[in-house]
mmCIF file of C-alpha atoms in Angstrom:
data_model
loop_
_atom_site.group_PDB
_atom_site.id
_atom_site.type_symbol
_atom_site.label_atom_id
_atom_site.label_comp_id
_atom_site.label_asym_id
_atom_site.label_seq_id
_atom_site.Cartn_x
_atom_site.Cartn_y
_atom_site.Cartn_z
ATOM 1 C CA GLY U 121 89.888 98.162 65.948
ATOM 2 C CA GLN U 122 89.368 95.804 68.733
ATOM 3 C CA SER U 123 86.595 96.290 71.272
ATOM 4 C CA LEU U 124 84.443 94.535 73.875
ATOM 5 C CA GLU U 125 81.252 96.002 75.202
ATOM 6 C CA GLN U 126 79.795 95.169 78.553
ATOM 7 C CA PRO U 127 77.504 97.048 81.000
ATOM 8 C CA SER U 128 79.355 99.338 83.424
ATOM 9 C CA GLU U 129 77.454 98.375 86.501
ATOM 10 C CA VAL U 130 74.880 95.842 87.674
ATOM 11 C CA THR U 131 73.101 95.588 91.034
ATOM 12 C CA ALA U 132 71.422 92.470 92.470
ATOM 13 C CA VAL U 133 70.414 90.987 95.800
ATOM 14 C CA GLU U 134 71.819 88.076 97.621
ATOM 15 C CA GLY U 135 70.550 84.714 96.392
ATOM 16 C CA ALA U 136 69.592 86.118 92.995
ATOM 17 C CA ILE U 137 70.907 85.387 89.522
ATOM 18 C CA VAL U 138 72.614 87.922 87.409
ATOM 19 C CA GLN U 139 73.815 87.846 83.820
ATOM 20 C CA ILE U 140 76.537 90.061 82.478
ATOM 21 C CA ASN U 141 76.693 90.338 78.778
ATOM 22 C CA CYS U 142 79.576 90.997 76.526
ATOM 23 C CA THR U 143 79.756 91.778 72.808
ATOM 24 C CA TYR U 144 83.032 91.763 71.044
ATOM 25 C CA GLN U 145 84.671 92.889 67.838
ATOM 26 C CA THR U 146 88.286 91.610 67.667
ATOM 27 C CA SER U 147 90.612 90.110 65.157
ATOM 28 C CA GLY U 148 92.353 86.799 65.561
ATOM 29 C CA PHE U 149 89.681 85.744 68.167
ATOM 30 C CA TYR U 150 90.133 82.368 69.713
ATOM 31 C CA GLY U 151 87.650 82.512 72.592
ATOM 32 C CA LEU U 152 86.224 84.555 75.420
ATOM 33 C CA SER U 153 87.512 84.609 78.964
ATOM 34 C CA TRP U 154 86.039 86.093 82.088
ATOM 35 C CA TYR U 155 87.907 87.553 85.087
ATOM 36 C CA GLN U 156 86.856 88.771 88.519
ATOM 37 C CA GLN U 157 88.685 91.559 90.164
ATOM 38 C CA HIS U 158 88.091 92.807 93.712
ATOM 39 C CA ASP U 159 89.118 96.304 94.677
ATOM 40 C CA GLY U 160 92.884 96.577 94.978
ATOM 41 C CA GLY U 161 93.378 93.058 93.777
ATOM 42 C CA ALA U 162 94.616 91.304 90.631
ATOM 43 C CA PRO U 163 92.217 89.644 88.148
ATOM 44 C CA THR U 164 91.172 86.080 88.903
ATOM 45 C CA PHE U 165 90.375 83.713 86.076
ATOM 46 C CA LEU U 166 86.759 82.500 86.097
ATOM 47 C CA SER U 167 86.144 80.803 82.782
ATOM 48 C CA TYR U 168 86.970 80.387 79.097
ATOM 49 C CA ASN U 169 84.786 79.591 76.183
ATOM 50 C CA GLY U 170 86.657 78.373 73.140
ATOM 51 C CA LEU U 171 83.646 76.772 71.615
ATOM 52 C CA ASP U 172 80.023 77.969 71.268
ATOM 53 C CA GLY U 173 77.815 76.929 74.115
ATOM 54 C CA LEU U 174 77.647 76.937 77.913
ATOM 55 C CA GLU U 175 80.435 76.162 80.281
ATOM 56 C CA GLU U 176 79.542 75.587 83.944
ATOM 57 C CA THR U 177 81.829 75.908 86.902
ATOM 58 C CA GLY U 178 79.973 75.771 90.229
ATOM 59 C CA ARG U 179 77.806 78.904 90.717
ATOM 60 C CA PHE U 180 79.290 80.481 87.558
ATOM 61 C CA SER U 181 78.500 79.712 83.952
ATOM 62 C CA SER U 182 79.669 81.296 80.814
ATOM 63 C CA PHE U 183 78.276 81.218 77.245
ATOM 64 C CA LEU U 184 79.607 82.061 73.843
ATOM 65 C CA SER U 185 77.985 82.455 70.522
ATOM 66 C CA ARG U 186 80.617 83.146 67.771
ATOM 67 C CA SER U 187 78.039 83.824 65.156
ATOM 68 C CA ASP U 188 76.642 86.697 67.274
ATOM 69 C CA SER U 189 80.032 87.766 68.640
ATOM 70 C CA TYR U 190 78.342 87.616 72.035
ATOM 71 C CA GLY U 191 78.919 85.950 75.338
ATOM 72 C CA TYR U 192 77.755 86.224 78.850
ATOM 73 C CA LEU U 193 78.712 85.294 82.497
ATOM 74 C CA LEU U 194 75.924 83.965 84.566
ATOM 75 C CA LEU U 195 76.279 84.155 88.420
ATOM 76 C CA GLN U 196 73.856 82.159 90.488
ATOM 77 C CA GLU U 197 73.009 82.092 94.179
ATOM 78 C CA LEU U 198 74.733 85.593 94.578
ATOM 79 C CA GLN U 199 76.780 86.098 97.684
ATOM 80 C CA MET U 200 77.982 89.367 99.197
ATOM 81 C CA LYS U 201 81.587 88.328 98.348
ATOM 82 C CA ASP U 202 80.666 88.299 94.636
ATOM 83 C CA SER U 203 80.611 92.116 94.656
ATOM 84 C CA ALA U 204 83.561 92.875 92.352
ATOM 85 C CA SER U 205 84.308 93.981 88.844
ATOM 86 C CA TYR U 206 83.883 91.457 86.094
ATOM 87 C CA PHE U 207 85.813 91.618 82.882
ATOM 88 C CA CYS U 208 85.215 89.817 79.594
ATOM 89 C CA ALA U 209 88.351 89.389 77.582
ATOM 90 C CA SER U 210 88.964 88.130 74.177
ATOM 91 C CA PHE U 211 91.704 85.567 73.871
ATOM 92 C CA ASN U 212 93.558 86.280 70.605
ATOM 93 C CA GLN U 213 96.251 85.088 68.378
ATOM 94 C CA GLY U 214 99.616 85.131 70.183
ATOM 95 C CA GLY U 215 97.868 84.420 73.515
ATOM 96 C CA LYS U 216 96.861 88.050 73.958
ATOM 97 C CA LEU U 217 93.966 89.097 76.167
ATOM 98 C CA ILE U 218 92.048 92.194 75.196
ATOM 99 C CA PHE U 219 89.804 93.285 78.118
ATOM 100 C CA GLY U 220 86.331 94.894 78.064
ATOM 101 C CA GLN U 221 85.847 97.937 80.286
ATOM 102 C CA GLY U 222 84.493 95.830 83.155
ATOM 103 C CA THR U 223 81.151 95.588 84.949
ATOM 104 C CA GLU U 224 80.909 96.545 88.625
ATOM 105 C CA LEU U 225 78.579 94.131 90.336
ATOM 106 C CA SER U 226 77.065 95.262 93.620
ATOM 107 C CA VAL U 227 75.373 92.549 95.662
ATOM 108 C CA LYS U 228 72.947 93.932 98.226
ATOM 109 C CA PRO U 229 71.595 92.080 101.313
ATOM 110 C CA GLY A 245 99.676 75.700 91.046
ATOM 111 C CA ALA A 246 100.169 78.430 88.505
ATOM 112 C CA VAL A 247 101.280 81.120 90.924
ATOM 113 C CA VAL A 248 102.754 84.439 89.707
ATOM 114 C CA SER A 249 104.432 86.816 92.071
ATOM 115 C CA GLN A 250 105.393 90.565 91.577
ATOM 116 C CA HIS A 251 107.850 92.656 93.392
ATOM 117 C CA PRO A 252 107.535 95.181 94.780
ATOM 118 C CA SER A 253 103.851 95.473 95.563
ATOM 119 C CA TRP A 254 104.126 99.114 96.277
ATOM 120 C CA VAL A 255 106.597 101.698 95.091
ATOM 121 C CA ILE A 256 106.722 105.474 95.564
ATOM 122 C CA CYS A 257 109.481 107.415 93.710
ATOM 123 C CA LYS A 258 110.512 110.841 92.715
ATOM 124 C CA SER A 259 109.899 112.147 89.254
ATOM 125 C CA GLY A 260 112.724 111.439 86.897
ATOM 126 C CA THR A 261 113.866 108.158 88.580
ATOM 127 C CA SER A 262 113.598 104.667 87.142
ATOM 128 C CA VAL A 263 111.665 101.845 88.715
ATOM 129 C CA LYS A 264 112.014 98.105 88.118
ATOM 130 C CA ILE A 265 109.157 95.698 88.639
ATOM 131 C CA GLU A 266 109.761 91.958 88.622
ATOM 132 C CA CYS A 267 107.338 89.271 87.621
ATOM 133 C CA ARG A 268 108.027 85.625 88.428
ATOM 134 C CA SER A 269 106.189 82.453 87.714
ATOM 135 C CA LEU A 270 106.776 80.424 90.809
ATOM 136 C CA ASP A 271 105.718 76.869 89.964
ATOM 137 C CA PHE A 272 105.740 76.722 86.199
ATOM 138 C CA GLN A 273 107.797 77.926 83.236
ATOM 139 C CA ALA A 274 106.218 80.696 81.263
ATOM 140 C CA THR A 275 107.362 81.163 77.678
ATOM 141 C CA THR A 276 105.173 84.135 77.415
ATOM 142 C CA MET A 277 104.472 86.880 79.927
ATOM 143 C CA PHE A 278 102.367 89.970 79.516
ATOM 144 C CA TRP A 279 102.421 93.406 81.078
ATOM 145 C CA TYR A 280 99.240 95.439 81.756
ATOM 146 C CA ARG A 281 98.566 98.880 83.255
ATOM 147 C CA GLN A 282 95.353 99.721 84.947
ATOM 148 C CA PHE A 283 94.212 103.154 85.990
ATOM 149 C CA PRO A 284 91.551 103.563 88.732
ATOM 150 C CA LYS A 285 88.111 102.438 87.674
ATOM 151 C CA GLN A 286 89.357 101.418 84.222
ATOM 152 C CA SER A 287 90.124 98.321 82.452
ATOM 153 C CA LEU A 288 93.474 96.496 81.965
ATOM 154 C CA MET A 289 95.369 97.734 79.064
ATOM 155 C CA LEU A 290 97.872 95.446 77.494
ATOM 156 C CA MET A 291 101.257 97.095 77.313
ATOM 157 C CA ALA A 292 103.567 94.391 75.791
ATOM 158 C CA THR A 293 104.050 90.694 75.252
ATOM 159 C CA SER A 294 107.284 89.301 76.484
ATOM 160 C CA ASN A 295 108.830 86.067 75.230
ATOM 161 C CA GLU A 296 111.834 84.516 76.826
ATOM 162 C CA GLY A 297 115.005 85.258 75.035
ATOM 163 C CA SER A 298 113.560 87.659 72.542
ATOM 164 C CA LYS A 299 112.470 91.332 72.300
ATOM 165 C CA ALA A 300 109.170 92.295 73.743
ATOM 166 C CA THR A 301 106.319 93.246 71.444
ATOM 167 C CA TYR A 302 104.693 96.466 72.408
ATOM 168 C CA GLU A 303 101.154 97.520 71.812
ATOM 169 C CA GLN A 304 100.454 100.577 69.772
ATOM 170 C CA GLY A 305 100.947 103.787 71.712
ATOM 171 C CA VAL A 306 103.269 102.255 74.374
ATOM 172 C CA GLU A 307 106.746 103.755 74.302
ATOM 173 C CA LYS A 308 109.274 100.958 74.233
ATOM 174 C CA ASP A 309 112.119 103.235 75.254
ATOM 175 C CA LYS A 310 110.172 104.305 78.381
ATOM 176 C CA PHE A 311 108.938 100.860 79.379
ATOM 177 C CA LEU A 312 111.833 98.539 79.112
ATOM 178 C CA ILE A 313 110.969 94.826 79.362
ATOM 179 C CA ASN A 314 113.448 92.037 79.756
ATOM 180 C CA HIS A 315 112.481 88.304 79.854
ATOM 181 C CA ALA A 316 115.756 86.748 80.866
ATOM 182 C CA SER A 317 114.461 83.273 81.811
ATOM 183 C CA LEU A 318 111.344 81.107 81.681
ATOM 184 C CA THR A 319 110.352 82.267 85.150
ATOM 185 C CA LEU A 320 111.251 86.000 85.249
ATOM 186 C CA SER A 321 110.227 89.130 83.305
ATOM 187 C CA THR A 322 111.039 92.607 84.413
ATOM 188 C CA LEU A 323 109.473 95.954 83.480
ATOM 189 C CA THR A 324 111.549 99.025 84.006
ATOM 190 C CA VAL A 325 109.690 102.418 83.960
ATOM 191 C CA THR A 326 112.486 104.880 82.920
ATOM 192 C CA SER A 327 112.420 108.460 83.999
ATOM 193 C CA ALA A 328 109.014 108.120 85.582
ATOM 194 C CA HIS A 329 106.624 111.042 85.704
ATOM 195 C CA PRO A 330 103.460 111.501 87.768
ATOM 196 C CA GLU A 331 101.287 110.366 84.774
ATOM 197 C CA ASP A 332 102.997 107.042 84.947
ATOM 198 C CA SER A 333 101.469 106.436 88.370
ATOM 199 C CA SER A 334 99.303 103.377 87.937
ATOM 200 C CA PHE A 335 98.685 99.726 88.807
ATOM 201 C CA TYR A 336 101.049 97.537 86.864
ATOM 202 C CA ILE A 337 100.056 93.839 86.468
ATOM 203 C CA CYS A 338 101.881 91.071 84.844
ATOM 204 C CA SER A 339 100.549 87.730 83.773
ATOM 205 C CA ALA A 340 102.091 84.520 82.545
ATOM 206 C CA SER A 341 100.850 81.839 80.150
ATOM 207 C CA THR A 342 101.365 78.159 80.689
ATOM 208 C CA GLY A 343 100.481 77.528 77.109
ATOM 209 C CA THR A 344 96.915 76.492 77.835
ATOM 210 C CA VAL A 345 94.602 78.271 75.545
ATOM 211 C CA GLY A 346 92.350 80.762 77.162
ATOM 212 C CA THR A 347 94.070 81.362 80.381
ATOM 213 C CA GLN A 348 96.699 83.692 81.880
ATOM 214 C CA TYR A 349 97.674 83.761 85.465
ATOM 215 C CA PHE A 350 97.993 87.153 86.936
ATOM 216 C CA GLY A 351 100.464 88.536 89.568
ATOM 217 C CA PRO A 352 99.166 90.567 92.475
ATOM 218 C CA GLY A 353 100.143 93.785 90.810
ATOM 219 C CA THR A 354 102.503 96.692 91.643
ATOM 220 C CA ARG A 355 101.121 100.113 92.607
ATOM 221 C CA LEU A 356 103.424 102.850 91.366
ATOM 222 C CA LEU A 357 103.159 106.398 92.698
ATOM 223 C CA VAL A 358 105.440 108.935 91.109
ATOM 224 C CA LEU A 359 105.755 112.220 93.023
#
């Protein structure tokens, strides 16, 4: 089967750094994507790793290790508005996205 | 760029009726669109992949006769929930691919409540 594992919830304070890990087991894997979803909203694309290594986009970075079937999303300089659910998703053959269960991030003052 | 719209954003219907949800790519042509369903506090579950001009490909466990998908043009896909029941109440989200590997652009979603 296809599965992605990520922590269900993470809490951090404003200004801190948080890392959300994701391990995956999927077939036809091309790469790992990350999406942010605020309550009641649609997912917003954050990043995609097609190759091993680190991708940086502003305060957010994402990492992939294909040999370990592992990736993470790193959020720096946390802000209150970063409180949301974060999903890792494997990008598979045919352009399909298979989502993990999501990590609810709570940023406290 | 890469904006996807959905209509309606909210729909309440009686059990047994059919509901049609539209998904449009506004500023690009999408050869492939995807339909997801999300229950509260859960992940997005892929229901089907829709390619323009061909039959949709449904994921295992999704009833193709209940969830009718039509992808009539490069900018429009529709999902019809036929004979809706309360257990079909959910958040239905579409996405569209520009062909760029790794990204899909999501619509704002449609909340369906079946009474």
